[in-house]
PDB file of C-alpha atoms in Angstrom:
ATOM      1  CA  UNK A   1     -41.425   7.126-109.165  1.00 59.00           C
ATOM      2  CA  UNK A   2     -38.117   5.603-108.086  1.00 57.00           C
ATOM      3  CA  UNK A   3     -36.243   7.623-110.709  1.00 65.00           C
ATOM      4  CA  UNK A   4     -38.041  10.793-109.710  1.00 65.00           C
ATOM      5  CA  UNK A   5     -37.353  10.523-105.983  1.00 57.00           C
ATOM      6  CA  UNK A   6     -34.202   8.424-105.760  1.00 58.00           C
ATOM      7  CA  UNK A   7     -32.366   8.589-109.113  1.00 64.00           C
ATOM      8  CA  UNK A   8     -32.200   4.842-109.651  1.00 66.00           C
ATOM      9  CA  UNK A   9     -32.919   1.527-107.936  1.00 63.00           C
ATOM     10  CA  UNK A  10     -29.444   1.281-106.468  1.00 64.00           C
ATOM     11  CA  UNK A  11     -29.810   4.694-104.799  1.00 61.00           C
ATOM     12  CA  UNK A  12     -33.191   3.622-103.429  1.00 56.00           C
ATOM     13  CA  UNK A  13     -31.715   0.428-102.003  1.00 57.00           C
ATOM     14  CA  UNK A  14     -28.864   2.371-100.421  1.00 55.00           C
ATOM     15  CA  UNK A  15     -31.361   4.714 -98.814  1.00 56.00           C
ATOM     16  CA  UNK A  16     -33.649   1.849 -97.857  1.00 52.00           C
ATOM     17  CA  UNK A  17     -30.784   0.097 -96.110  1.00 55.00           C
ATOM     18  CA  UNK A  18     -30.642   3.052 -93.758  1.00 68.00           C
ATOM     19  CA  UNK A  19     -34.369   3.145 -92.970  1.00 83.00           C
ATOM     20  CA  UNK A  20     -34.788   3.242 -89.234  1.00 85.00           C
ATOM     21  CA  UNK A  21     -38.321   2.356 -88.224  1.00 89.00           C
ATOM     22  CA  UNK A  22     -37.656   4.149 -84.917  1.00 90.00           C
ATOM     23  CA  UNK A  23     -39.860   1.631 -83.164  1.00 91.00           C
ATOM     24  CA  UNK A  24     -41.071   2.512 -79.695  1.00 92.00           C
ATOM     25  CA  UNK A  25     -39.729   0.710 -76.647  1.00 94.00           C
ATOM     26  CA  UNK A  26     -42.603  -1.703 -76.223  1.00 94.00           C
ATOM     27  CA  UNK A  27     -41.506  -2.610 -72.696  1.00 94.00           C
ATOM     28  CA  UNK A  28     -42.701   0.821 -71.563  1.00 95.00           C
ATOM     29  CA  UNK A  29     -46.202   0.358 -72.997  1.00 93.00           C
ATOM     30  CA  UNK A  30     -48.858  -0.323 -70.364  1.00 92.00           C
ATOM     31  CA  UNK A  31     -50.113  -3.892 -70.134  1.00 86.00           C
ATOM     32  CA  UNK A  32     -52.550  -4.571 -72.939  1.00 92.00           C
ATOM     33  CA  UNK A  33     -51.350  -1.562 -74.972  1.00 96.00           C
ATOM     34  CA  UNK A  34     -48.371  -3.065 -76.809  1.00 96.00           C
ATOM     35  CA  UNK A  35     -50.397  -3.667 -79.971  1.00 96.00           C
ATOM     36  CA  UNK A  36     -51.781  -0.137 -79.871  1.00 97.00           C
ATOM     37  CA  UNK A  37     -48.271   1.305 -79.514  1.00 96.00           C
ATOM     38  CA  UNK A  38     -46.999  -0.720 -82.467  1.00 95.00           C
ATOM     39  CA  UNK A  39     -49.928  -0.075 -84.821  1.00 96.00           C
ATOM     40  CA  UNK A  40     -50.113   3.616 -83.898  1.00 96.00           C
ATOM     41  CA  UNK A  41     -46.416   3.997 -84.632  1.00 94.00           C
ATOM     42  CA  UNK A  42     -46.760   2.360 -88.039  1.00 93.00           C
ATOM     43  CA  UNK A  43     -49.804   4.404 -88.999  1.00 92.00           C
ATOM     44  CA  UNK A  44     -47.751   7.545 -88.364  1.00 92.00           C
ATOM     45  CA  UNK A  45     -44.837   6.105 -90.355  1.00 87.00           C
ATOM     46  CA  UNK A  46     -46.941   5.088 -93.347  1.00 84.00           C
ATOM     47  CA  UNK A  47     -48.565   8.526 -93.380  1.00 81.00           C
ATOM     48  CA  UNK A  48     -45.284  10.422 -93.204  1.00 82.00           C
ATOM     49  CA  UNK A  49     -42.432   8.339 -94.661  1.00 71.00           C
ATOM     50  CA  UNK A  50     -42.320   8.533 -98.450  1.00 75.00           C
ATOM     51  CA  UNK A  51     -39.182   6.392 -98.545  1.00 79.00           C
ATOM     52  CA  UNK A  52     -40.832   3.482 -96.786  1.00 80.00           C
ATOM     53  CA  UNK A  53     -43.895   3.789 -99.035  1.00 82.00           C
ATOM     54  CA  UNK A  54     -41.735   3.878-102.175  1.00 82.00           C
ATOM     55  CA  UNK A  55     -39.919   0.776-100.980  1.00 83.00           C
ATOM     56  CA  UNK A  56     -43.246  -0.978-100.364  1.00 84.00           C
ATOM     57  CA  UNK A  57     -44.450  -0.120-103.872  1.00 84.00           C
ATOM     58  CA  UNK A  58     -41.227  -1.369-105.409  1.00 83.00           C
ATOM     59  CA  UNK A  59     -41.124  -4.520-103.265  1.00 84.00           C
ATOM     60  CA  UNK A  60     -44.295  -5.771-104.938  1.00 83.00           C
ATOM     61  CA  UNK A  61     -42.427  -6.267-108.229  1.00 86.00           C
ATOM     62  CA  UNK A  62     -38.700  -6.177-107.498  1.00 84.00           C
ATOM     63  CA  UNK A  63     -37.025  -9.063-105.646  1.00 87.00           C
ATOM     64  CA  UNK A  64     -34.201  -6.832-104.409  1.00 83.00           C
ATOM     65  CA  UNK A  65     -36.623  -4.338-102.899  1.00 82.00           C
ATOM     66  CA  UNK A  66     -38.655  -7.192-101.408  1.00 86.00           C
ATOM     67  CA  UNK A  67     -35.510  -8.542 -99.760  1.00 87.00           C
ATOM     68  CA  UNK A  68     -34.724  -5.100 -98.390  1.00 85.00           C
ATOM     69  CA  UNK A  69     -38.230  -4.825 -96.948  1.00 85.00           C
ATOM     70  CA  UNK A  70     -37.925  -8.298 -95.413  1.00 87.00           C
ATOM     71  CA  UNK A  71     -34.599  -7.375 -93.883  1.00 87.00           C
ATOM     72  CA  UNK A  72     -35.873  -4.141 -92.371  1.00 87.00           C
ATOM     73  CA  UNK A  73     -38.892  -5.807 -90.828  1.00 85.00           C
ATOM     74  CA  UNK A  74     -37.099  -8.993 -89.754  1.00 85.00           C
ATOM     75  CA  UNK A  75     -34.299  -7.214 -87.938  1.00 87.00           C
ATOM     76  CA  UNK A  76     -35.959  -4.143 -86.499  1.00 91.00           C
ATOM     77  CA  UNK A  77     -39.416  -5.502 -85.701  1.00 90.00           C
ATOM     78  CA  UNK A  78     -38.090  -8.771 -84.276  1.00 90.00           C
ATOM     79  CA  UNK A  79     -35.672  -6.882 -82.023  1.00 92.00           C
ATOM     80  CA  UNK A  80     -38.444  -4.585 -80.800  1.00 93.00           C
ATOM     81  CA  UNK A  81     -40.926  -7.357 -80.037  1.00 92.00           C
ATOM     82  CA  UNK A  82     -38.572  -9.899 -78.447  1.00 93.00           C
ATOM     83  CA  UNK A  83     -38.659  -8.248 -75.000  1.00 94.00           C
ATOM     84  CA  UNK A  84     -42.475  -8.397 -74.824  1.00 94.00           C
ATOM     85  CA  UNK A  85     -42.937 -11.916 -76.187  1.00 93.00           C
ATOM     86  CA  UNK A  86     -43.743 -14.583 -73.608  1.00 92.00           C
ATOM     87  CA  UNK A  87     -41.009 -16.676 -75.252  1.00 92.00           C
ATOM     88  CA  UNK A  88     -38.321 -14.523 -76.953  1.00 88.00           C
ATOM     89  CA  UNK A  89     -37.408 -17.451 -79.207  1.00 90.00           C
ATOM     90  CA  UNK A  90     -40.811 -16.878 -80.850  1.00 91.00           C
ATOM     91  CA  UNK A  91     -39.957 -13.236 -81.673  1.00 91.00           C
ATOM     92  CA  UNK A  92     -39.136 -13.845 -85.373  1.00 92.00           C
ATOM     93  CA  UNK A  93     -42.415 -15.665 -85.976  1.00 92.00           C
ATOM     94  CA  UNK A  94     -44.450 -13.124 -84.031  1.00 93.00           C
ATOM     95  CA  UNK A  95     -42.653 -10.235 -85.757  1.00 93.00           C
ATOM     96  CA  UNK A  96     -43.436 -11.773 -89.157  1.00 93.00           C
ATOM     97  CA  UNK A  97     -47.146 -11.946 -88.286  1.00 94.00           C
ATOM     98  CA  UNK A  98     -47.085  -8.313 -87.133  1.00 94.00           C
ATOM     99  CA  UNK A  99     -45.216  -7.278 -90.297  1.00 92.00           C
ATOM    100  CA  UNK A 100     -47.717  -9.098 -92.511  1.00 93.00           C
ATOM    101  CA  UNK A 101     -50.613  -7.363 -90.757  1.00 94.00           C
ATOM    102  CA  UNK A 102     -49.050  -3.903 -90.962  1.00 93.00           C
ATOM    103  CA  UNK A 103     -47.814  -4.266 -94.533  1.00 92.00           C
ATOM    104  CA  UNK A 104     -51.252  -5.545 -95.521  1.00 93.00           C
ATOM    105  CA  UNK A 105     -52.901  -2.451 -94.062  1.00 94.00           C
ATOM    106  CA  UNK A 106     -50.417  -0.205 -95.880  1.00 92.00           C
ATOM    107  CA  UNK A 107     -50.963  -2.064 -99.138  1.00 91.00           C
ATOM    108  CA  UNK A 108     -54.746  -1.819 -98.859  1.00 93.00           C
ATOM    109  CA  UNK A 109     -54.797   1.798 -97.728  1.00 91.00           C
ATOM    110  CA  UNK A 110     -52.030   3.450 -99.731  1.00 88.00           C
ATOM    111  CA  UNK A 111     -51.458   1.307-102.808  1.00 88.00           C
ATOM    112  CA  UNK A 112     -54.691  -0.540-103.632  1.00 90.00           C
ATOM    113  CA  UNK A 113     -56.837   2.336-102.316  1.00 91.00           C
ATOM    114  CA  UNK A 114     -59.466   0.044-100.808  1.00 94.00           C
ATOM    115  CA  UNK A 115     -62.342   2.443-100.079  1.00 94.00           C
ATOM    116  CA  UNK A 116     -63.357   1.105 -96.640  1.00 92.00           C
ATOM    117  CA  UNK A 117     -59.767   1.370 -95.371  1.00 93.00           C
ATOM    118  CA  UNK A 118     -59.204   4.770 -96.959  1.00 93.00           C
ATOM    119  CA  UNK A 119     -62.389   6.053 -95.320  1.00 95.00           C
ATOM    120  CA  UNK A 120     -61.151   5.143 -91.834  1.00 95.00           C
ATOM    121  CA  UNK A 121     -58.978   7.587 -89.970  1.00 94.00           C
ATOM    122  CA  UNK A 122     -55.741   6.332 -88.448  1.00 94.00           C
ATOM    123  CA  UNK A 123     -57.235   6.061 -84.947  1.00 96.00           C
ATOM    124  CA  UNK A 124     -60.034   3.820 -86.193  1.00 96.00           C
ATOM    125  CA  UNK A 125     -57.530   1.546 -87.926  1.00 96.00           C
ATOM    126  CA  UNK A 126     -55.535   1.369 -84.703  1.00 97.00           C
ATOM    127  CA  UNK A 127     -58.712   0.439 -82.818  1.00 97.00           C
ATOM    128  CA  UNK A 128     -59.409  -2.404 -85.259  1.00 96.00           C
ATOM    129  CA  UNK A 129     -55.888  -3.772 -85.683  1.00 96.00           C
ATOM    130  CA  UNK A 130     -54.265  -3.240 -82.272  1.00 97.00           C
ATOM    131  CA  UNK A 131     -56.003  -6.191 -80.536  1.00 97.00           C
ATOM    132  CA  UNK A 132     -54.813  -8.565 -83.250  1.00 96.00           C
ATOM    133  CA  UNK A 133     -51.247  -7.272 -83.059  1.00 96.00           C
ATOM    134  CA  UNK A 134     -51.428  -7.458 -79.255  1.00 96.00           C
ATOM    135  CA  UNK A 135     -52.350 -11.134 -79.521  1.00 96.00           C
ATOM    136  CA  UNK A 136     -49.548 -11.784 -82.005  1.00 95.00           C
ATOM    137  CA  UNK A 137     -47.029 -10.189 -79.652  1.00 94.00           C
ATOM    138  CA  UNK A 138     -48.101 -11.226 -76.201  1.00 94.00           C
ATOM    139  CA  UNK A 139     -50.745 -13.918 -76.496  1.00 93.00           C
ATOM    140  CA  UNK A 140     -50.286 -17.620 -75.948  1.00 90.00           C
ATOM    141  CA  UNK A 141     -49.370 -19.791 -78.889  1.00 87.00           C
ATOM    142  CA  UNK A 142     -52.401 -21.272 -80.632  1.00 87.00           C
ATOM    143  CA  UNK A 143     -53.263 -24.842 -79.861  1.00 86.00           C
ATOM    144  CA  UNK A 144     -52.320 -27.197 -82.683  1.00 84.00           C
ATOM    145  CA  UNK A 145     -55.275 -28.528 -84.610  1.00 83.00           C
ATOM    146  CA  UNK A 146     -55.460 -32.146 -85.576  1.00 74.00           C
ATOM    147  CA  UNK A 147     -56.542 -33.071 -89.055  1.00 65.00           C
TER     148      UNK A 147
END
C-alpha cells in the first residue's frame, strides 16, 4: 500500500512529516463541548485522510512510522489541548490519553474492522467517546489510589 500511494517508506515519512491535523481552536468550543469538538474533528479526518490512515497502518509494524505518528500527536494535539487544560503542564499527559483513545477508535474501525464500531455512524461514535475525551481534557486529575 505504501509503495502504491507513496512510492517508498521515505516518501511516506516525508509526507507524514507535513501532516497538519488542522485541529480546531478548542478555546472557542462551548463549555462541555471540547471533547465533542475534538472527537468530531478526528472522525472527519479518519474518514477523509488517506495519508493519516496509511501512516497508522504502517505505524503498527514500523518503528519509524510509529515515531512519526507519536510526533504528530505529541506536538499538535498537546498544543491544541494546553489552553483548555486546568493545568497546562498536564497537556502532554492529557494529549496522550486523547491520542490513545482516538487512535484506538481508528484502529478498531478502519484496520481491525470490529463490527460493532463499523456499524456505528460517526455521530454515534462521537456521542460515545466525547464525554471521555472531555474528561481527559478538562476534568480534575484522578485521586491517587493506595495499594
